[in-house]
Every structure is written in C-alpha cells, then in structure tokens.
Coordinates of C-alpha atoms and ligand atoms in Angstrom, one line a residue:
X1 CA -12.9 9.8 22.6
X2 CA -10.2 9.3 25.8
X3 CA -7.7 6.9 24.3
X4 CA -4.7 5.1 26.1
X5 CA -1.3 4.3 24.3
X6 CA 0.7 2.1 25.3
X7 CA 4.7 1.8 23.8
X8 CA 7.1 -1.1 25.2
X9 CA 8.3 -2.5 22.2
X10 CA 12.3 -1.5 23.0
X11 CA 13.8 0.2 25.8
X12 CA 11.4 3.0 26.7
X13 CA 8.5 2.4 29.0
X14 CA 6.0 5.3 27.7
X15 CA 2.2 6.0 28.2
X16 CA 0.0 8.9 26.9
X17 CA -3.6 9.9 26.9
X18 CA -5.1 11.4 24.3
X19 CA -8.7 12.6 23.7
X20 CA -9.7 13.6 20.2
X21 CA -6.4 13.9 18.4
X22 CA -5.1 16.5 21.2
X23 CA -2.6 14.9 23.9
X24 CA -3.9 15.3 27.3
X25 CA -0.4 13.9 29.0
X26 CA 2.6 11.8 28.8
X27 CA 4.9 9.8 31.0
X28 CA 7.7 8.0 29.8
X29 CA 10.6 5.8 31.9
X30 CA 13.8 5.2 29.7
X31 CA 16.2 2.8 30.5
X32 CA 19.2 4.1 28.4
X33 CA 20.9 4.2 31.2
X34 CA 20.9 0.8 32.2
X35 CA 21.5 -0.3 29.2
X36 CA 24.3 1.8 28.3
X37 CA 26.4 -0.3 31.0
X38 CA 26.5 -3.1 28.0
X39 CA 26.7 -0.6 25.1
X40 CA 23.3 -1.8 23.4
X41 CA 19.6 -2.8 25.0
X42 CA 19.5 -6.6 26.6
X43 CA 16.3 -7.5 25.7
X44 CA 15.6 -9.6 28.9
X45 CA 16.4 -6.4 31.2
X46 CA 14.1 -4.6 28.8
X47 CA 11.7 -6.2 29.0
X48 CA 11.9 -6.8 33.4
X49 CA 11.8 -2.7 32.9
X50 CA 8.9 -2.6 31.3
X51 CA 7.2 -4.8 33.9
X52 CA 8.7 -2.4 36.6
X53 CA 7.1 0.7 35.6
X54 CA 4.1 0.1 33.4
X55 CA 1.3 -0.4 36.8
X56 CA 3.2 2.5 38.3
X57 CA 3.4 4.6 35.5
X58 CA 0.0 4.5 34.4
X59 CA -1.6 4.8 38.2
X60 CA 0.6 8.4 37.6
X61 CA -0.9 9.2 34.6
X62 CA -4.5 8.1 35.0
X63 CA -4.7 9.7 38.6
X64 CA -2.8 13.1 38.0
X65 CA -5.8 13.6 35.1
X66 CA -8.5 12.7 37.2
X67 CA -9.2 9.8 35.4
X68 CA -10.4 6.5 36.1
X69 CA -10.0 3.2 34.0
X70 CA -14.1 3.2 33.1
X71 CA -13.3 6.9 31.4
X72 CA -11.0 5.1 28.5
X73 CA -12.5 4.6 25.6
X74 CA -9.9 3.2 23.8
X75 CA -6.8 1.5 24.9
X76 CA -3.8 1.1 22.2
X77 CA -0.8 -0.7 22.5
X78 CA 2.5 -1.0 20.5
X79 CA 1.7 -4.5 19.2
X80 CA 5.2 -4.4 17.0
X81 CA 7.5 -5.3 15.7
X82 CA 9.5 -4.6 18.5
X83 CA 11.7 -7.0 20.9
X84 CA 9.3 -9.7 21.8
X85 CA 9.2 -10.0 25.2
X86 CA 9.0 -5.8 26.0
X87 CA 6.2 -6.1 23.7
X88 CA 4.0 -8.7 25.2
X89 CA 4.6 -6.9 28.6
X90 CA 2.4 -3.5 27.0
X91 CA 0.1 -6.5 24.9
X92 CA -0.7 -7.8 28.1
X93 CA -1.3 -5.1 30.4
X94 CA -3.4 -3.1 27.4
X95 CA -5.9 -6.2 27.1
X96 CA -6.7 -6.7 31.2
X97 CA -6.7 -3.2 31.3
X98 CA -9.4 -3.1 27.7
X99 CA -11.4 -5.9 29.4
X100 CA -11.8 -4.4 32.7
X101 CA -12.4 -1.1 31.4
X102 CA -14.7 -2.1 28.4
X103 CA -12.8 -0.4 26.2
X104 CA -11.9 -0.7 22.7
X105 CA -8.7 -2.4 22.1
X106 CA -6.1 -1.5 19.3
X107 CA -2.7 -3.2 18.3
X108 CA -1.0 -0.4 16.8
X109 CA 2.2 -0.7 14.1
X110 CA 4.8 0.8 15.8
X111 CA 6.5 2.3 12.7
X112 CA 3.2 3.7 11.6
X113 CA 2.8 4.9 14.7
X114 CA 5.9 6.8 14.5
X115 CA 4.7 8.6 10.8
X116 CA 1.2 9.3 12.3
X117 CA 2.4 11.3 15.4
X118 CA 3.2 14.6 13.7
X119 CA -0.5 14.5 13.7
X120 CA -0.9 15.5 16.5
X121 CA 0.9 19.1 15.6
X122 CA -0.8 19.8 12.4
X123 CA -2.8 17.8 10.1
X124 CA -1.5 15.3 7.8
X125 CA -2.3 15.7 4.2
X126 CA -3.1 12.4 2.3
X127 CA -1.5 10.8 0.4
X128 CA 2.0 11.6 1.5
X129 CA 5.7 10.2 1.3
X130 CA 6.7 9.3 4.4
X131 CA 10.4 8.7 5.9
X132 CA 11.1 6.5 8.4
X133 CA 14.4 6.7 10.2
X134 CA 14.7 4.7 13.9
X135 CA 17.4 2.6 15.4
X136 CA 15.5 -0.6 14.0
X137 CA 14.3 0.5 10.6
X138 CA 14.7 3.0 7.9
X139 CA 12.1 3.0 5.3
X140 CA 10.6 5.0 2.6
X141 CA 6.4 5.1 2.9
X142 CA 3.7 5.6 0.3
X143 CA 1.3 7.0 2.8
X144 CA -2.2 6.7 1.7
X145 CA -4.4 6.7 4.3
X146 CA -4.3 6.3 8.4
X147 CA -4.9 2.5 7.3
X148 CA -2.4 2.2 4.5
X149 CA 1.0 2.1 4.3
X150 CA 3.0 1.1 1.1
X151 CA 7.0 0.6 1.7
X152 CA 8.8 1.4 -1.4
X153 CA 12.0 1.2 0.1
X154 CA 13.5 -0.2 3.6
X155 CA 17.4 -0.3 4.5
X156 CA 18.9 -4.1 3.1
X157 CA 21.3 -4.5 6.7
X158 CA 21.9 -1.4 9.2
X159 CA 19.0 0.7 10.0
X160 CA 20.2 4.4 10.1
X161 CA 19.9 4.9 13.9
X162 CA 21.4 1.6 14.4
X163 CA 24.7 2.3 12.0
X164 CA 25.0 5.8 14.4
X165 CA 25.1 4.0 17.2
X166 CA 27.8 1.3 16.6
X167 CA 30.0 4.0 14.7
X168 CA 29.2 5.7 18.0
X169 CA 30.4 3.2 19.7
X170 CA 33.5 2.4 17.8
X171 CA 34.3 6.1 17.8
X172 CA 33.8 5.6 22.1
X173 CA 31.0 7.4 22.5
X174 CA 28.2 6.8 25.1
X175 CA 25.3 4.9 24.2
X176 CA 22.9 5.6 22.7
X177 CA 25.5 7.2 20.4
X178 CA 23.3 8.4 17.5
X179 CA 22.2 11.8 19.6
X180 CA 26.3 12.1 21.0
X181 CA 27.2 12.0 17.7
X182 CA 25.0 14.5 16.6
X183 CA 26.2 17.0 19.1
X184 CA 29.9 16.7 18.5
X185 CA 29.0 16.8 14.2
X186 CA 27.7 20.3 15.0
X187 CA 31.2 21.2 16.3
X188 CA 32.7 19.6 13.2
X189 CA 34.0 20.2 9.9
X190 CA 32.5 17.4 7.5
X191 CA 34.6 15.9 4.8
X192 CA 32.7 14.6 2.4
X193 CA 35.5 12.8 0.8
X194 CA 35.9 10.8 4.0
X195 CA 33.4 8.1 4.2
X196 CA 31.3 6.4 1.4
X197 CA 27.6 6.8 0.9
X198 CA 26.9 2.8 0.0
X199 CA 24.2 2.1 -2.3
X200 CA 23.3 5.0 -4.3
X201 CA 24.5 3.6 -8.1
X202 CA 21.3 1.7 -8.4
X203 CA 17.0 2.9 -9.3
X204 CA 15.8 1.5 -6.0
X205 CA 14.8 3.3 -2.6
X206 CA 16.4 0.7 -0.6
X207 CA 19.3 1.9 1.8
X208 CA 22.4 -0.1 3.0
X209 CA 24.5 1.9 6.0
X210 CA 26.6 -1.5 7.3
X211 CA 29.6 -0.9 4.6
X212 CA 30.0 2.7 6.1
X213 CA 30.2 1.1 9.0
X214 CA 32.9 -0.7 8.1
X215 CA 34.7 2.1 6.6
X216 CA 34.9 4.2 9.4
X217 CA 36.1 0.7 11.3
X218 CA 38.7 0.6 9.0
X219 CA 39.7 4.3 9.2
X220 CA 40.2 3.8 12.9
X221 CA 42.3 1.2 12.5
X222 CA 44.7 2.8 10.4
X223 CA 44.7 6.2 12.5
X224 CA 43.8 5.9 15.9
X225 CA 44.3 9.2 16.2
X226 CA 40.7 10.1 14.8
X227 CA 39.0 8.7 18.2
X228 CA 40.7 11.9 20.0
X229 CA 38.9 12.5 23.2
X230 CA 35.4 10.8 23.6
X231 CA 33.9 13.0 26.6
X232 CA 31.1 15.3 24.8
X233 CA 32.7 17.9 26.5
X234 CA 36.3 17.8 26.0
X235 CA 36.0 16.4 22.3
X236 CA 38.8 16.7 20.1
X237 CA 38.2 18.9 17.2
X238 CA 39.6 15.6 15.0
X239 CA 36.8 13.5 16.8
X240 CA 34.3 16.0 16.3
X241 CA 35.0 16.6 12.5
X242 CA 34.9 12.8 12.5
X243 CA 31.3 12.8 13.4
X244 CA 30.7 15.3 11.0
X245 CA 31.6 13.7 8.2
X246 CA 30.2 10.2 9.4
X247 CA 26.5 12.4 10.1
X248 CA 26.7 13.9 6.2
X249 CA 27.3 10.6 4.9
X250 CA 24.3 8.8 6.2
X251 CA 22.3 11.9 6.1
X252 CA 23.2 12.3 2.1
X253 CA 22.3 8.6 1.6
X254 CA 18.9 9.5 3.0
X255 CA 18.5 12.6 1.0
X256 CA 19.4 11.0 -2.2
X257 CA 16.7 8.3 -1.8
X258 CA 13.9 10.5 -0.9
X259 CA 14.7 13.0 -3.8
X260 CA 14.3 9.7 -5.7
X261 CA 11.2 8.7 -4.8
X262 CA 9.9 12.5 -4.8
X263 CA 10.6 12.3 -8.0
X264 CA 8.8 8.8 -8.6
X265 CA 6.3 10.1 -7.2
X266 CA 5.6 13.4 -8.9
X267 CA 2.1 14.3 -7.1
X268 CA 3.2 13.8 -3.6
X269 CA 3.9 17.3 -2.6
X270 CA 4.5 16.0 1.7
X271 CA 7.2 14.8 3.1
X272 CA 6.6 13.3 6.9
X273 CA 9.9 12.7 8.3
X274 CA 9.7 10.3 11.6
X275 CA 11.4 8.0 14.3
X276 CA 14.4 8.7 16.1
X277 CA 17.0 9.6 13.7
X278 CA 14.6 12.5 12.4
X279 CA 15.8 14.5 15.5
X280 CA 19.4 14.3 13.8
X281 CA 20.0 18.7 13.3
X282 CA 21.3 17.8 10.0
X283 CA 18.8 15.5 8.7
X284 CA 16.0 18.0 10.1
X285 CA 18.1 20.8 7.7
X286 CA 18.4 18.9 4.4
X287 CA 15.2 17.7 4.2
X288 CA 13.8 21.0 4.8
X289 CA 15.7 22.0 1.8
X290 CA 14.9 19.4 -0.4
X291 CA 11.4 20.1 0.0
X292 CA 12.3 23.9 -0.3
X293 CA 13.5 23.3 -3.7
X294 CA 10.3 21.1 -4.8
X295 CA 8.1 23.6 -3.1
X296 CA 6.4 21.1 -1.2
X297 CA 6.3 20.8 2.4
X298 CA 8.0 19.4 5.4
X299 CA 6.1 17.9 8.3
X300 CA 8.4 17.5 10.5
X301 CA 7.3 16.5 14.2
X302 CA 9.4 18.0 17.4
X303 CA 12.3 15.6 18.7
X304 CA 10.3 14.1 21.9
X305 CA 7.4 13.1 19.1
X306 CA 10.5 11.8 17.0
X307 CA 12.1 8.9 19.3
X308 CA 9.5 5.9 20.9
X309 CA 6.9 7.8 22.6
X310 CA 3.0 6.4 23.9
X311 CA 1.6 9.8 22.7
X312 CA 2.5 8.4 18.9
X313 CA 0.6 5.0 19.3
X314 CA -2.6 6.7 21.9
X315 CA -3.0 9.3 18.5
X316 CA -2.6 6.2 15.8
X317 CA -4.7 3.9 18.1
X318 CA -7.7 6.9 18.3
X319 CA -7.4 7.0 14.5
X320 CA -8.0 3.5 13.7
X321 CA -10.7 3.4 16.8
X322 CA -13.1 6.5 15.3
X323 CA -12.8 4.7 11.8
X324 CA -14.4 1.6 14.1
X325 CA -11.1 -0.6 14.0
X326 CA -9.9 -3.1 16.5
X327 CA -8.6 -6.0 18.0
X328 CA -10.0 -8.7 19.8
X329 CA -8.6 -10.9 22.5
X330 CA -6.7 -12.9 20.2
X331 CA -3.9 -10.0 18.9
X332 CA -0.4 -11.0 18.8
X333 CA 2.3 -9.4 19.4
X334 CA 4.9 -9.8 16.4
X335 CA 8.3 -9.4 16.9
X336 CA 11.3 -7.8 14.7
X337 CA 11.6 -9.2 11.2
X338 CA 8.2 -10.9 11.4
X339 CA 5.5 -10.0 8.6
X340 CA 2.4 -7.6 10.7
X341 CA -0.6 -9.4 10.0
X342 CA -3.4 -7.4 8.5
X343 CA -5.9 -8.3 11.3
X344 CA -8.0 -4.8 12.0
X345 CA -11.6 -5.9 12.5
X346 CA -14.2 -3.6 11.8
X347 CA -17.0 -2.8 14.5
X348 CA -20.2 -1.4 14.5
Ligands
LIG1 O1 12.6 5.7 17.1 P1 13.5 5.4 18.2 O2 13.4 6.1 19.5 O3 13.5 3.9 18.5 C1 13.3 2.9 17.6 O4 12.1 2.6 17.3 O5 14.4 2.4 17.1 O6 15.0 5.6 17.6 C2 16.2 5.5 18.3 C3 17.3 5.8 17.4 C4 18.7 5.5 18.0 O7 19.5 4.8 17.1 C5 19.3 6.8 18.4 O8 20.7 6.9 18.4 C6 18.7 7.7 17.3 O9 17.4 7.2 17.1 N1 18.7 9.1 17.6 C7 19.4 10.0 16.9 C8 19.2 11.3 17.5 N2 18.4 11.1 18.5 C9 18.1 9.8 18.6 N3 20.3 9.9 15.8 C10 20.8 10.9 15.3 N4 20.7 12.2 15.8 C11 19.9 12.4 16.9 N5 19.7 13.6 17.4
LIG2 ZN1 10.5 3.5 17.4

C-alpha cells in the first residue's frame, strides 16, 4: 500500500511516502527562519508558506520516485489540531489530490501521529505508555491500539517545548530556542537548586511549566548578569549553566510524572517518547534510565522522526488505511484547543 502524508499544521511544510510501513522518501521546507525574525510563528505567514511549497514539494517527491498520482493508494493529511489556516492548506490539497487520484483519504491526529512514527524503526508493542512532548502539547498516553489513545495527563498552561522557547527567548537566544538551549545545557553545570519544578506535590499526571517560566523571568531581572553572551558559540559559561539548570528542571518534571504513571500503570512495560522536545539530549538520557531501572523499554524514535515530519502522519495514515479507516469529503480540519471528533469511517 503507497501512502502519502501530508503535515502543515505549524510551521513546517513536510511530505513523505510511505509503502507498507517502510518510508520510501521525505521532503520537508521549514520556515523557522522566517519566522524567527518575530521570535515565534505568525500563523498568517505560516500558512502563505505552506501554500508556497506544498504543489512544488510534492511534484519533487512524487517525480524523483517515479511515481505518479494514480500509484497512491492512500493520501493522509495532518487534519489537527494544528494552526487553522496551515492546516486547511494540507486538508485541501490531500482531498483534490485523494479525488483525482482515487485514493483513500485519511485525517490523521497529529499528536498520534507523532507517538506512531517510531514505528516505522521498530515495532510498537501494544498497549504502551506513551509521552508526548512538542512545542503545543505535552501529554501522557495510554496507548492501546493504533486507533486508541487515552490521555491520562496533558500540561494545565505551557507545553514543554513552548516553556523552552520563551525561556529561550528571554535568556536571548534564537528561535526556536528549545534546540539552542539544549546545546548550550550540554556545556553547563545544572543547579538544581535554581529553578522550581511546578506541580509535582499532587497524584495527577498533569504538568504545569508557565511558573518556571516566571521564575527564571524573575532571576533575570534581579541579575542580568545570567544572560552572559547569547551567540551559541561565544556563550558564557554563566549563560550556559543557566540553560542547564532551566533543561533539568523541565526535564525532572517530566520524569517525575512518567515514573508516576509507570507506576499506575504496573503492566505497561513501553515507554514511547515523541514530538519535538524528545530530541532534548537530556530528556533522551533520563528516560532511558527510568526505564533501565523498571527493566522495561525505551522506544525512542531518531530526532528528525521527533519534531513535525510527513513521514509520521504517511505511516499513522497507512495504519488506519489497512485497518479500512477513512474519511470522506466532509473531514474538518480542527484547530488548537478544539475537541478531535471521532469520525473514522470504516470501509469495505
Ligand atoms: O513536535 P514539534 O516539531 O512541533 C510541534 O508539534 O509543536 O516540536 C517543536 C518543539 C519546539 O518547542 C522546539 O523548541 C522543541 O520542539 N525542540 C527541542 C529540541 N528540538 C526541538 N526542545 C529541546 N531540545 C531539543 N533538542
Ligand atoms: Zn508536532
């Protein structure tokens, strides 16, 4: 089965072919650097972007593979949530493109998306605890099945990615900060004394990351002097021990919450850990040892599977498409904060 994937929902226009559960190719335009001019992604550039590139970028990837729009059996898109209009840009494009081709078309969830695609490395053994950590969302998952998803626990303000990147950016790093700041926190001494780790005294798996945020704004403000020098390469070592400490706090929060639901959650032996944060070094470390010391396993997918990528919504989109899922015409794109509705129709 030759499945299409489609992924626009933020600020990278990416597209990827893949034919039974092996990707075939990828392509991918970013626009970080566009938006890093404003220090965050403008949603109505975003999704301009994402008109820009999609016909080009899929004439490059159908016609490099020899490939022809008849030969798709499947075309997936990111169908959200996502920013609105760079979501309705892939919605659109994937259903002309499913009509003309007679294909099957598949709205995929993006953030299921993003636990599937370490599928495509090695195979995913159900049911499994899943953690998602992306500039938009961090969440803890009950996986149970390709179709089903349980959140036990989502972040109550900041998503993990998102509190990186406007510490980042108070710190003066470039944007996206969460991947600067990585690299300088590997030159750094952490304190842990140094910044909080918010929302731990509680028996939930929900997160909170916006009143370290405000810590660190604070810190700043009383000494200046921990900004140093913000060029990556001539970083103070006060500015890089900074990020150190700011990367162990949100990475302990994390850890503390998934040892908690491991140990809700005594049979689950899996740990899948996905989106763009996951290709934070020190997050990548600690929850390798957390599932050391359970002696239960870390699926852990390589970083360019970890931030947006089409390769994770063609492989989720194939999934649902063997098991004789789809959409019709009528799929809506659903934007940030709005409920996905559970519209899969069964074929055949
Ligand atoms: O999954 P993703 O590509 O997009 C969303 O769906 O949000 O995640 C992007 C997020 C950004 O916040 C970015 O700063 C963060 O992932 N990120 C990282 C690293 N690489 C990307 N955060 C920490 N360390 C990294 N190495
Ligand atoms: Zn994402």
């Amino acid at each position: 089965m030759l499945c299409l994937g489609i992924e626009s929902s933020c600020d990278e226009t990416a597209l990827a072919l893949v034919c039974d559960g092996t990707l075939v190719d990828a392509v991918l335009a970013s626009q970080a650097d566009m938006h890093a001019i404003f220090g965050g992604v403008v949603p109505e550039l975003a999704s301009r972007e994402h008109y820009r590139f999609m016909g080009p970028l899929y004439d490059q990837l159908m016609s490099r593979n020899g490939f022809r729009a008849a030969d798709l059996d499947v075309v997936a898109v990111a169908r959200g949530p996502g920013l609105l209009g760079s979501l309705l840009v892939g919605v659109a494009f994937a259903k002309a493109l499913a009509l003309a081709a007679q294909a099957r078309f598949v709205g995929v969830n993006h953030l299921h998306a993003h636990l599937l695609a370490v599928g495509l490395q090695e195979s995913i053994p159900w049911p499994c605890l899943g953690l998602l950590v992306s500039g938009g969302h961090t969440e803890i998952y009950l996986m149970e099945s390709p179709m089903r998803f349980i959140r036990l626990g989502r972040s109550l303000d900041d998503a993990a990615g998102e509190a990186l990147d406007k510490i980042a950016k108070l710190l003066g790093l470039p944007y996206p900060g969460g991947i600067h700041l990585d690299a300088l926190a590997r030159r750094g001494r952490a304190d842990p004394k140094l910044f909080p780790r918010p929302y731990l005294n509680n028996d939930n798996l929900d997160f909170s990351f916006s009143g370290l945020k405000t810590s660190v704004a604070t810190q700043i403000a009383r000494d200046a002097s921990l900004l140093g020098t913000a060029a990556s390469t001539g970083a103070s070592q006060r500015l890089c021990n900074a990020c150190a400490s700011v990367n162990l706090a949100v990475v302990e929060s994390l850890c503390v919450k998934v040892a908690r639901a491991l140990e809700r959650f005594p049979d689950m032996r899996t740990l899948v850990l996905a989106g763009g944060v996951a290709a934070n070094s020190l997050l990548r470390t600690r929850a390798a040892q957390l599932m050391e010391e359970r002696a239960g396993r870390l699926l852990l997918p390589p970083p360019h599977l970890c931030t947006d990528n089409g390769a994770m919504i063609a492989y989720a989109g194939e999934l649902l498409a063997r098991r004789m899922f789809g959409h019709g015409m009528d799929m809506e794109a659903i934007p940030r904060g709005a409920v996905i509705p559970d519209d899969l129709r069964q074929y055949g």
